[in-house]
Coordinates of C-alpha atoms in Angstrom, one line a residue:
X206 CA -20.1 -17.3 44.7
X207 CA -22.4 -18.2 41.5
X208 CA -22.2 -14.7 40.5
X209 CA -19.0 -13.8 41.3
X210 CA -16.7 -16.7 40.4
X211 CA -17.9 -17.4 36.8
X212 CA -17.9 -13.3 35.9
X213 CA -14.0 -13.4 37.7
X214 CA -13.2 -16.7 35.4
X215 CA -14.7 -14.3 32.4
X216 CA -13.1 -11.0 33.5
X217 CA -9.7 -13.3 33.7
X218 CA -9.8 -14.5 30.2
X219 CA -10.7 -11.6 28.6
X220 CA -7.4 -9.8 30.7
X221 CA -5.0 -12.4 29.0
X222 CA -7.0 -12.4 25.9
X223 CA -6.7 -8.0 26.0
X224 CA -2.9 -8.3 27.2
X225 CA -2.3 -10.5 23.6
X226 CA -4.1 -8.7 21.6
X227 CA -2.2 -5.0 22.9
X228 CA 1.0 -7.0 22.0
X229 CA 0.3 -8.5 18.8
X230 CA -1.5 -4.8 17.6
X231 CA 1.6 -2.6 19.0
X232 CA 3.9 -5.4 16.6
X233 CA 1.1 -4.9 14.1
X234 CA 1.2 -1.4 14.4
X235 CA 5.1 -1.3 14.4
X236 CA 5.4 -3.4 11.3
X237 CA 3.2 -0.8 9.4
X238 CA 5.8 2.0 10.6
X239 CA 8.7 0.0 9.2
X240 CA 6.8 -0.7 6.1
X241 CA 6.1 3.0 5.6
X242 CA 9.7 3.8 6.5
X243 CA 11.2 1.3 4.4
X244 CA 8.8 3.5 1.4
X245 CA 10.1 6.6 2.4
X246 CA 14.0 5.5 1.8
X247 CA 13.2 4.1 -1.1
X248 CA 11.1 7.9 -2.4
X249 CA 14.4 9.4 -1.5
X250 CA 16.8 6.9 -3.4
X251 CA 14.1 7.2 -6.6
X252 CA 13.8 10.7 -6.8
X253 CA 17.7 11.1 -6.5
X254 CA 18.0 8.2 -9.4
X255 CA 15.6 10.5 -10.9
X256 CA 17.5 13.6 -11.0
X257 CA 20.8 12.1 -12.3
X258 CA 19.1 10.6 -15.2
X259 CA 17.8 13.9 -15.5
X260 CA 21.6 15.8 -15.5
X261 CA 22.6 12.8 -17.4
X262 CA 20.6 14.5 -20.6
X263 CA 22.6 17.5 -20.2
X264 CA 23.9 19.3 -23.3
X265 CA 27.0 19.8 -21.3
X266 CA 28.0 16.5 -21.7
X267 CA 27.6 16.2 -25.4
X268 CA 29.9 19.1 -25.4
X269 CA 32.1 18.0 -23.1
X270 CA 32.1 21.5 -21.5
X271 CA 32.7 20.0 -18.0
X272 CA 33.0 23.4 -16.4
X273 CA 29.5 24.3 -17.3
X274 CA 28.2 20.8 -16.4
X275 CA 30.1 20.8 -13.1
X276 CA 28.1 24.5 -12.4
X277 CA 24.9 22.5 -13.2
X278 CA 25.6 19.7 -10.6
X279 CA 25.8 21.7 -8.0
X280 CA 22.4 23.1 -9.0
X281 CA 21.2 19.9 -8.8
X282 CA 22.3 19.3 -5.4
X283 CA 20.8 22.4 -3.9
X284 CA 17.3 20.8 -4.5
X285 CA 18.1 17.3 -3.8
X286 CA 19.2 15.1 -0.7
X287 CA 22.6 14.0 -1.9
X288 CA 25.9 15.4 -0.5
X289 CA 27.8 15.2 -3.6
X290 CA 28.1 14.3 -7.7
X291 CA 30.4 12.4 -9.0
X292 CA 31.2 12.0 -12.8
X293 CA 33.9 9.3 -14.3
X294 CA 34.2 6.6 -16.3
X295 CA 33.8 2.8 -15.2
X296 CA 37.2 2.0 -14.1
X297 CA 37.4 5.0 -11.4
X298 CA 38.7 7.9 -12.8
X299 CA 37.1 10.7 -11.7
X300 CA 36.3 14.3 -14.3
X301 CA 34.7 16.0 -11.4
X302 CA 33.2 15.5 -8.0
X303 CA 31.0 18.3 -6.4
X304 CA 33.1 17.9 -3.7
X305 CA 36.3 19.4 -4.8
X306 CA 36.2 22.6 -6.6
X307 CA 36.5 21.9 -10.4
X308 CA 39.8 21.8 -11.8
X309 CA 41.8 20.3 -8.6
X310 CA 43.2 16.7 -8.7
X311 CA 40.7 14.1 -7.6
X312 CA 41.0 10.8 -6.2
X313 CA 41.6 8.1 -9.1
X314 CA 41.2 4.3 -8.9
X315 CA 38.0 4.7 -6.7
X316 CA 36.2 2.1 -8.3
X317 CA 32.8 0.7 -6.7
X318 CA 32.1 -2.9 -8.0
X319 CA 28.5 -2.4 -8.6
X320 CA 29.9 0.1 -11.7
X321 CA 31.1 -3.0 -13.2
X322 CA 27.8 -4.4 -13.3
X323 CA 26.0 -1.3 -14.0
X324 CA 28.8 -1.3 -17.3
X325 CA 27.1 -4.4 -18.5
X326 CA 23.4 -3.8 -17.1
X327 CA 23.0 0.0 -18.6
X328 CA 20.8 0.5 -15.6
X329 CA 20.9 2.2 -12.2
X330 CA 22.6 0.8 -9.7
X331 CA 23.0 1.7 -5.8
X332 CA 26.3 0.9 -3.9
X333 CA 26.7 -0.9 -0.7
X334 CA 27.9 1.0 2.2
X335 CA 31.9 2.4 1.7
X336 CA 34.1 4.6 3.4
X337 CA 34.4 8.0 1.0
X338 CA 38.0 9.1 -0.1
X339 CA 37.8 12.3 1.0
X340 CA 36.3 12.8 3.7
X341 CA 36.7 9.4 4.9
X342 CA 33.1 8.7 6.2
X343 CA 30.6 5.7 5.3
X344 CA 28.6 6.6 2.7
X345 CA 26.7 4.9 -0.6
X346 CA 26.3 6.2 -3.9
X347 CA 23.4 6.4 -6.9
X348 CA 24.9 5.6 -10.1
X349 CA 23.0 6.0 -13.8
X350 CA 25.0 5.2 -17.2
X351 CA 25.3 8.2 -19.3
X352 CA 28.1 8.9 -22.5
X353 CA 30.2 11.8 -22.2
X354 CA 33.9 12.0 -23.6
X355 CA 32.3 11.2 -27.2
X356 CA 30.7 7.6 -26.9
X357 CA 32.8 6.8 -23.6
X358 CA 30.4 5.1 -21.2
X359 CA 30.8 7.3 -17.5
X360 CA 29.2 7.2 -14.3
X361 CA 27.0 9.6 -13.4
X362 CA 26.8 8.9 -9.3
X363 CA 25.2 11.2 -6.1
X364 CA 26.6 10.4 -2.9
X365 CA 24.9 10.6 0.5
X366 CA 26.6 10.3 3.6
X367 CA 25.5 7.4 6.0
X368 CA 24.4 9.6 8.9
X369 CA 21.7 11.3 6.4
X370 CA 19.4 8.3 6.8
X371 CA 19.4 8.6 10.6
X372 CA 16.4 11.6 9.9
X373 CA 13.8 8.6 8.5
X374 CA 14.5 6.9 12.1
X375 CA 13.9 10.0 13.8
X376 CA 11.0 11.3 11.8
X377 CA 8.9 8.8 13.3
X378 CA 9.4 9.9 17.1
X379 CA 10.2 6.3 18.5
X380 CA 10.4 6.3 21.8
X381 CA 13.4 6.7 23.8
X382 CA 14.0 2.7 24.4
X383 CA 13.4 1.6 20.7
X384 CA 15.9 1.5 17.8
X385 CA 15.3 2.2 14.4
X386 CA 18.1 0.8 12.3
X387 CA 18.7 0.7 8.4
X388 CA 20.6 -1.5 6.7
X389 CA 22.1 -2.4 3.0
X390 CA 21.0 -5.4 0.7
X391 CA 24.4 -7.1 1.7
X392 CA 23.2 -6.6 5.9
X393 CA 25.7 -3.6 6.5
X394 CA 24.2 -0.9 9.2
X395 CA 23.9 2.1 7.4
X396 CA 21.9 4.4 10.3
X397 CA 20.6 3.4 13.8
X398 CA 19.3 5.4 16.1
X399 CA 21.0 5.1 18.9
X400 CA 25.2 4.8 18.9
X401 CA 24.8 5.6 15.4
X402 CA 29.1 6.2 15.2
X403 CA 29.7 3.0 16.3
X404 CA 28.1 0.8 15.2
X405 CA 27.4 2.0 11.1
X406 CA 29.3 -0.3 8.8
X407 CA 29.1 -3.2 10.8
X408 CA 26.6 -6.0 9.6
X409 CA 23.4 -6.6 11.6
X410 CA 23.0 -10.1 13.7
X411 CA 23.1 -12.9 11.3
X412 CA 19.2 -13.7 12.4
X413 CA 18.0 -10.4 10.8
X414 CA 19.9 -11.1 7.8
X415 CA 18.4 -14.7 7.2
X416 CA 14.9 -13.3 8.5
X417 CA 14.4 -10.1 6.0
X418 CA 16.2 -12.4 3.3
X419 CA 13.1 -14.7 3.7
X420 CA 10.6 -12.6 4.2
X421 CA 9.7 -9.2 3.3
X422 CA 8.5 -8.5 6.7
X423 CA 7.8 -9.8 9.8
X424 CA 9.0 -9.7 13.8
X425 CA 10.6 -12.2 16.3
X426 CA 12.5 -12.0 19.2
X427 CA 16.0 -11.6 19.2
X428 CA 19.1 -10.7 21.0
X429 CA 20.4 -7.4 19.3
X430 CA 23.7 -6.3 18.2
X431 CA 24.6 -4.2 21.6
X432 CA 22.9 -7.9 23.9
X433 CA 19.6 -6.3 24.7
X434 CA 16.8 -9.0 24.7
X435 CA 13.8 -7.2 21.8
X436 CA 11.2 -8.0 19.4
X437 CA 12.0 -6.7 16.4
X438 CA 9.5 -5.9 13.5
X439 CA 11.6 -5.2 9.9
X440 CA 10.4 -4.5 6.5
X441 CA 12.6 -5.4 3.2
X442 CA 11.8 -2.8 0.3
X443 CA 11.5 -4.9 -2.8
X444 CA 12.9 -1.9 -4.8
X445 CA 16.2 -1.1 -3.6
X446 CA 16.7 -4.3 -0.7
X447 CA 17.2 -2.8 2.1
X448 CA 15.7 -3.4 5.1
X449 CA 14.2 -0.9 8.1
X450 CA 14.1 -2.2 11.2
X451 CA 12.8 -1.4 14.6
X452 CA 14.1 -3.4 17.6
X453 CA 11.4 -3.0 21.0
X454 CA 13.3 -4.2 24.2
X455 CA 11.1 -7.0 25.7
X456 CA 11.3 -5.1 29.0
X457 CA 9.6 -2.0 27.9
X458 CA 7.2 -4.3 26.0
X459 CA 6.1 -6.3 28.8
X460 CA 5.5 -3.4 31.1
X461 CA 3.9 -1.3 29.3
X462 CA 1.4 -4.2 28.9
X463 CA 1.4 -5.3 32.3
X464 CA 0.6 -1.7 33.6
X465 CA -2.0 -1.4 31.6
X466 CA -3.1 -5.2 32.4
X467 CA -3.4 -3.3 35.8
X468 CA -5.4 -1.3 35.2
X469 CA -7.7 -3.5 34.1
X470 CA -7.5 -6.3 36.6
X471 CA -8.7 -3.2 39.2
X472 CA -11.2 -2.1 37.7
X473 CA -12.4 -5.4 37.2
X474 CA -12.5 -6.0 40.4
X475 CA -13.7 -2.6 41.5
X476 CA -16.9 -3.4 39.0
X477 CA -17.6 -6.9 40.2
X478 CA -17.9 -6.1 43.5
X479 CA -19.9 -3.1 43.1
X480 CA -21.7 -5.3 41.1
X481 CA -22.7 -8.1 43.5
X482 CA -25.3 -6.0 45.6
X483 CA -27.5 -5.1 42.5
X484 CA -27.1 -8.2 41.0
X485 CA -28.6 -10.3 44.0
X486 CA -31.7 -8.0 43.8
X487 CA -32.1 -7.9 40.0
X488 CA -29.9 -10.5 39.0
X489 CA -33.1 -12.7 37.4
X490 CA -34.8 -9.9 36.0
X491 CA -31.1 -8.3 34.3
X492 CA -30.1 -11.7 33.4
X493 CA -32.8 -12.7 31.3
X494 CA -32.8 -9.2 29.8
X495 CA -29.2 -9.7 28.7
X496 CA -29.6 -12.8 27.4
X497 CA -32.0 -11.5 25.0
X498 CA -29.8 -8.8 23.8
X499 CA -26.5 -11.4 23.3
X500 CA -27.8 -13.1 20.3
X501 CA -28.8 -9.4 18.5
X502 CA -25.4 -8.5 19.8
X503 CA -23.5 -11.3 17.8
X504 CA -25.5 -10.1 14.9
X505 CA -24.4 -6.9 14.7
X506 CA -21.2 -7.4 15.2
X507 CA -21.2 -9.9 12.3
X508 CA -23.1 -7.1 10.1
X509 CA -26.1 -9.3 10.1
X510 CA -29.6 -7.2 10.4
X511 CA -30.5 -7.1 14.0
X512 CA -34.1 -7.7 15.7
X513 CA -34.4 -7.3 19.1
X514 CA -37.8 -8.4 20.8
X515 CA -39.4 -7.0 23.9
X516 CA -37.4 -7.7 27.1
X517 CA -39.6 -6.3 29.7
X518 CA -36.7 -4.0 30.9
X519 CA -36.1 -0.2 30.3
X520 CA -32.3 0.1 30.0
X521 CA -32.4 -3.1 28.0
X522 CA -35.1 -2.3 25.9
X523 CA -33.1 0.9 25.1
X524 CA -30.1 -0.6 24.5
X525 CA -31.8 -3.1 21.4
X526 CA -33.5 -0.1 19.9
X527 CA -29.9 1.4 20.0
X528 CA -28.7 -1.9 18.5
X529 CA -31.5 -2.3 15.7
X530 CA -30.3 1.3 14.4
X531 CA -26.8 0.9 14.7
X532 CA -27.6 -2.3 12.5
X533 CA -29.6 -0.4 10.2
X534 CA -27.3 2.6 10.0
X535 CA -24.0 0.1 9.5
X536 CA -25.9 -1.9 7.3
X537 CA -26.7 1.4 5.3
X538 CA -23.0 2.3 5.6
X539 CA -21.7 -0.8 4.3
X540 CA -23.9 -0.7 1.1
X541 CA -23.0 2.9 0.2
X542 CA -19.5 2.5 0.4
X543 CA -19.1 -0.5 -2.1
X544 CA -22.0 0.7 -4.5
X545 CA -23.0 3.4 -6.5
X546 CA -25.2 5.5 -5.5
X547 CA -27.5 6.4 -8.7
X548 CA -27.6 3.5 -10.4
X549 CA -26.8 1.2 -7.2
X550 CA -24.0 -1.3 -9.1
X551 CA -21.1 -1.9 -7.7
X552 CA -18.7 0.7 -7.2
X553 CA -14.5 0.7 -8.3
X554 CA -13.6 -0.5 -5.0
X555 CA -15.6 -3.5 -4.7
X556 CA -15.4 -4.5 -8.3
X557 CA -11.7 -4.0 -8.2
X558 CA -12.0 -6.2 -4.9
X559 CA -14.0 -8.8 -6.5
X560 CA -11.8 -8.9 -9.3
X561 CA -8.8 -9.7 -7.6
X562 CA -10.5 -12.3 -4.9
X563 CA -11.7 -14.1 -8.8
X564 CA -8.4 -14.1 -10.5
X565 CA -6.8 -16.0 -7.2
X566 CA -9.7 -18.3 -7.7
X567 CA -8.6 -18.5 -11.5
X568 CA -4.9 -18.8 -10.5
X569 CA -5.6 -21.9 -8.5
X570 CA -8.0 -23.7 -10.5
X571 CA -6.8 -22.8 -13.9
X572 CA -9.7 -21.0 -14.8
X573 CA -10.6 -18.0 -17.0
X574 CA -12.6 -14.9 -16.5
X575 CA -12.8 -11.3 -18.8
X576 CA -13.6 -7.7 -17.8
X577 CA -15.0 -5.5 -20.3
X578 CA -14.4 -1.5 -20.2
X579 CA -17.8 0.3 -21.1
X580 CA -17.7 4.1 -22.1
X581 CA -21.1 5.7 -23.8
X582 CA -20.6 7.3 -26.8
X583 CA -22.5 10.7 -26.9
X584 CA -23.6 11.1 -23.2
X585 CA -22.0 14.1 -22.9
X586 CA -24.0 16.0 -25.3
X587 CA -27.4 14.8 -23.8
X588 CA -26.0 15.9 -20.4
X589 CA -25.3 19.2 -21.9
X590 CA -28.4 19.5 -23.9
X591 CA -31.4 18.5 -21.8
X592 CA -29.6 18.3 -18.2
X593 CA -27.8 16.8 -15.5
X594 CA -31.1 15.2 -14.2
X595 CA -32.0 13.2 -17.7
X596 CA -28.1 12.2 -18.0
X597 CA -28.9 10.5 -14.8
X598 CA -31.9 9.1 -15.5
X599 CA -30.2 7.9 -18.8
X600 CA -27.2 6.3 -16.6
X601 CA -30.1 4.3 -14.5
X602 CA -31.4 3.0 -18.1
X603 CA -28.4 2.2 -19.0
X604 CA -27.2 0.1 -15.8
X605 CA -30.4 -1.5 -16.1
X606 CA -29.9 -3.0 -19.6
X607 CA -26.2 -3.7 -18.5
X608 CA -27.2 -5.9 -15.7
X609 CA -30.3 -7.1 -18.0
X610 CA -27.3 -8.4 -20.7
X611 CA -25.2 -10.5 -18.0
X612 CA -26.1 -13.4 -16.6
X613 CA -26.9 -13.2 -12.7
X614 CA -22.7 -14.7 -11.4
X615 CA -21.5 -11.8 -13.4
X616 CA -20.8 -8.3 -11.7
X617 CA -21.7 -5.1 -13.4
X618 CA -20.2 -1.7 -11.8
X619 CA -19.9 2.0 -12.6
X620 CA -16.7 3.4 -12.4
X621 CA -17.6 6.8 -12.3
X622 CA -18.8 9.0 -15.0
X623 CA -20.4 7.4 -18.1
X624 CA -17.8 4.8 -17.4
X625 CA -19.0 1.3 -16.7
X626 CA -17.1 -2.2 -16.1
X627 CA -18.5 -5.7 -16.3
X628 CA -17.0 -8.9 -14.7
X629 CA -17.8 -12.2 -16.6
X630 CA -16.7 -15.2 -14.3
X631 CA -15.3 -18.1 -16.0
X632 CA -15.7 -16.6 -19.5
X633 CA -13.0 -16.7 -22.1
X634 CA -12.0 -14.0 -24.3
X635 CA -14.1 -15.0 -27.5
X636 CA -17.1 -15.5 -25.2
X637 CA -16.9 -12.3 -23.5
X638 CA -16.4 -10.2 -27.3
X639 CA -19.7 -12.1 -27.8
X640 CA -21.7 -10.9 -24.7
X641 CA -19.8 -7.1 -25.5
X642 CA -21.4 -7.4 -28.9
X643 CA -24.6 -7.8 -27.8
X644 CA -24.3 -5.2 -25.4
X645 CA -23.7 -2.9 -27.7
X646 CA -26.7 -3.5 -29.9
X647 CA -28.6 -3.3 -26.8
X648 CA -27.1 0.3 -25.7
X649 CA -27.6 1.5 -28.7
X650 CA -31.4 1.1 -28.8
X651 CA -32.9 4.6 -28.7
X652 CA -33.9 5.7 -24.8
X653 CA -37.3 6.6 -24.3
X654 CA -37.7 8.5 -20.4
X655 CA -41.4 10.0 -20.6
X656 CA -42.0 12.5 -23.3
X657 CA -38.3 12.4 -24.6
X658 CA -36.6 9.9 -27.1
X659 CA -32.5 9.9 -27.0
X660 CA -29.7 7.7 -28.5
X661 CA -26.5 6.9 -27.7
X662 CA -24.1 4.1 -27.9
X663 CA -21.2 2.5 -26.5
X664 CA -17.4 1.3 -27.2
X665 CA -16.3 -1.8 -25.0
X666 CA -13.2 -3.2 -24.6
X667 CA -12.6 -6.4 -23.7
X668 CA -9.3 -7.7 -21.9
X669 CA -9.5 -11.5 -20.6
X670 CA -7.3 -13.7 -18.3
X671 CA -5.0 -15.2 -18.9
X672 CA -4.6 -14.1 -22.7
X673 CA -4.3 -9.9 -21.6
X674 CA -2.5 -10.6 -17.8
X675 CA -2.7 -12.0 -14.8
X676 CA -3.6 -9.4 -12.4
X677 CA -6.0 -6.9 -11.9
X678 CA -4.5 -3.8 -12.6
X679 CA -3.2 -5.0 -16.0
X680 CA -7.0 -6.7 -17.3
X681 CA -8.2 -2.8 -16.5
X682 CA -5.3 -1.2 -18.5
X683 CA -5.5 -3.7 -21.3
X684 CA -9.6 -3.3 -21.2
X685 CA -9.6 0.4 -20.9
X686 CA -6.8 0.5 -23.9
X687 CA -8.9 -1.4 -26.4
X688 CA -11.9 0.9 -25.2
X689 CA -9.8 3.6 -26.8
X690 CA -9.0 1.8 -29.6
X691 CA -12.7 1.0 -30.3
X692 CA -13.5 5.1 -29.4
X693 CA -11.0 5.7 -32.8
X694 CA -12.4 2.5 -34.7
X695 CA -15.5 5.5 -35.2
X696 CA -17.2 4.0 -31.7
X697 CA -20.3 2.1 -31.3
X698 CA -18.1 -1.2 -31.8
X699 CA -16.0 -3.7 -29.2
X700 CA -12.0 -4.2 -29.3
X701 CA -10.6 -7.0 -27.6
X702 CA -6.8 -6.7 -26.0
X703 CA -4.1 -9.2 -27.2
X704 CA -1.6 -7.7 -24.8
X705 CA 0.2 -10.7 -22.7
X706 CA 1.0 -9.8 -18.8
X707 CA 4.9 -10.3 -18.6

């Protein structure tokens, strides 16, 4: 009973604890799929906005030779996803649709009120979900501004059929319970997997609405449109607003769990009481061994280094060598993968990493920090010249008097190349040119690496927050823009970036 008892207690709380974790990483999991299906729409709906801006430069309309451009259309349409294009002006007259061979009457007066503001916008614009004149089926259309007729403004629109999206549900092999449903901005069904027919055009449950118009993502449980009891993840594409959905019926949820919470609770059982004659005889001798190994355990699993002393048992013993060198070898892997290897700074993940974690800090505290873009001026021509193995010596020098020119909260990386990057924590712009200046007259001291002298220099450009942007990706486009600029100031000299992050 003292063996037995506490172990079932254990074995029991790690089965509920396994049974929530299987649930929460299958939602997990299925919120990553709607996520990289909500993507995938909107790749189609860009590249198709793409095109027509594309046909929308063609001569053809200039001309006004709407036979020729009509010929072109359907050129376009043999490479793209659309089932038709559509060219009229704003108030629904129609010059030719891809549809109708050219020359035969077309519907007139078919005017989508998103062209209205597309009129007034000049931009793209994506319908919501409409019933096509002629062939009479739910469908939505792209629409780009473009002049023809002279300096008439017209609508230059591809139309795709509703039941087109229903190949981004099935793509993703869902099984045969779950259903993958897509739906507009305004919370019309555009495709669902199953009962597709009857149910596109209808709006989704007024839940999934007010949930993906709150959130970009997420899942809860719900009652869906046909009455089946599910969780259902979505994800709301920030691009073009609509949202993917994937509803899981509860029952299918729960037992697949529970049959695999069977599993476990058998061979549980199976173990503990296979376990109960060995553990009478050794149970002192194991115990104490396993003891020992639970705190180097916690270690490594925390990616602290891990020593494990002499336990007096063979298997054990094994086990903590295996555990020292795992630590070692994670340890090992851990380093590598967010440093450099030759000069050992930082590498761009990690700095970019770091960089982002600071500027939250900043954000909240109203605080101030600067990166500044290194590139060496002439390092290609000592590479060249003497070697690949005295360019990396030389790029060892060179991260040393980097990291020697900071002070020790700063972060120093190489980006790759003879490309370097330094992070100065709660520096201002006008602080940071100063610490780039002084870089540079330290770079440019001659190198001396045994028997052979070399120079080079360096151009820095220095982007701060707030004054260049706010996030990360704009301070190294703004940094790396006045490194440029200092490259055709004649090098050897530091730019800083006015440019303001709106």
């Amino acid at each position: 009973m003292a063996c037995v008892v506490p172990a079932a207690a254990m074995a029991a709380f790690l089965i509920f604890y396994d049974y929530q974790r299987a649930r929460d990483q299958l939602i997990t999991n299925s919120v990553a799929t709607v996520h990289a299906m909500a993507s995938v729409v909107d790749s189609d709906l860009s590249s198709i906005t793409a095109s027509l801006r594309s046909l929308g430069t063609s001569p053809y309309l200039k001309s006004n030779d709407l036979a020729a451009f009509y010929a072109q259309a359907k050129d376009v349409l043999k490479s793209q996803q659309g089932d038709n294009i559509v060219l009229g002006n704003m108030i629904g007259t129609q010059y030719i649709n891809t549809l109708r061979p050219f020359g035969t009457p077309l519907p007139q007066g078919t005017r989508l009120g998103l062209w209205t503001t597309m009129q007034k916008t000049r931009e793209p614009m994506i319908s919501m979900l409409f019933v096509g004149p002629i062939f009479r089926r739910p469908a939505i259309a792209i629409g780009v501004p473009v002049a023809c007729n002279g300096m008439e403004m017209c609508s230059l629109s591809a139309g795709m059929f509703a039941d087109r999206f229903i190949r981004h549900l099935q793509a993703q092999s869902l099984p045969p319970e779950w259903v993958g449903v897509i739906f507009d901005r305004n919370g019309a069904i555009v495709a669902r997997t199953r009962d597709h027919a009857r149910f596109v055009g209808r709006m989704a449950s007024e839940d999934l609405i007010t949930r993906s118009a709150a959130s970009r993502e997420g899942a809860f449980e719900r009652r869906t449109v046909d009455g089946i009891a599910a969780v259902t993840v979505f994800s709301r594409s920030a691009i073009s607003g609509w949202t993917v959905a994937i509803d899981i019926p509860s029952t299918t949820l729960t037992q697949a769990l529970w049959r695999s919470l069977s599993r476990l609770i058998l061979a549980t059982t199976l173990l503990l009481a296979s376990s109960l004659a060995g553990a009478w005889w050794a149970g002192g001798r194991i115990a104490r061994s396993i003891r020992g190994l639970t705190r180097p355990a916690l270690a490594l699993g925390s990616g602290r280094p891990v020593i494990v002393p002499p336990l007096h048992l063979k298997e054990a013993d094994e086990v903590g060598a295996s555990l020292m060198k795992a630590s070692e070898m994670l340890l090992q892997a851990q380093h590598e993968a967010r440093h450099d290897v030759l000069t050992g700074l930082s590498n761009r993940a990690l700095f970019g990493e770091i960089v982002d974690q600071q500027l939250a800090l900043c954000q909240r505290n109203a605080a101030c920090l600067s990166i500044l873009y290194i590139d060496l001026d002439g390092f290609k021509s000592i590479n060249d010249q003497y070697g690949h193995a005295v360019g990396d010596k030389l790029l060892c020098v060179v991260a040393d008097r980097i990291k020697a020119g900071i002070r020790d909260s700063d972060l120093a990386a190489r980006l790759g190349g003879d490309e370097f990057a330094v992070l100065l924590i709660g520096a201002t712009t006008d602080s940071a040119a100063a610490v780039a200046r002084k870089l540079v007259d330290s770079l440019s001291v001659p190198y001396v690496m045994e028997d052979l002298t070399v120079g080079i220099s360096a151009s820095i450009g220095v982007a701060g927050y707030p004054d260049a942007g706010s996030s990360s990706k704009t301070l190294f486009h703004c940094a790396d823009d006045a490194m440029y600029e200092a490259k055709a100031m004649g090098k050897c000299c530091v730019v800083v970036s006015k440019r303001i992050d709106k």
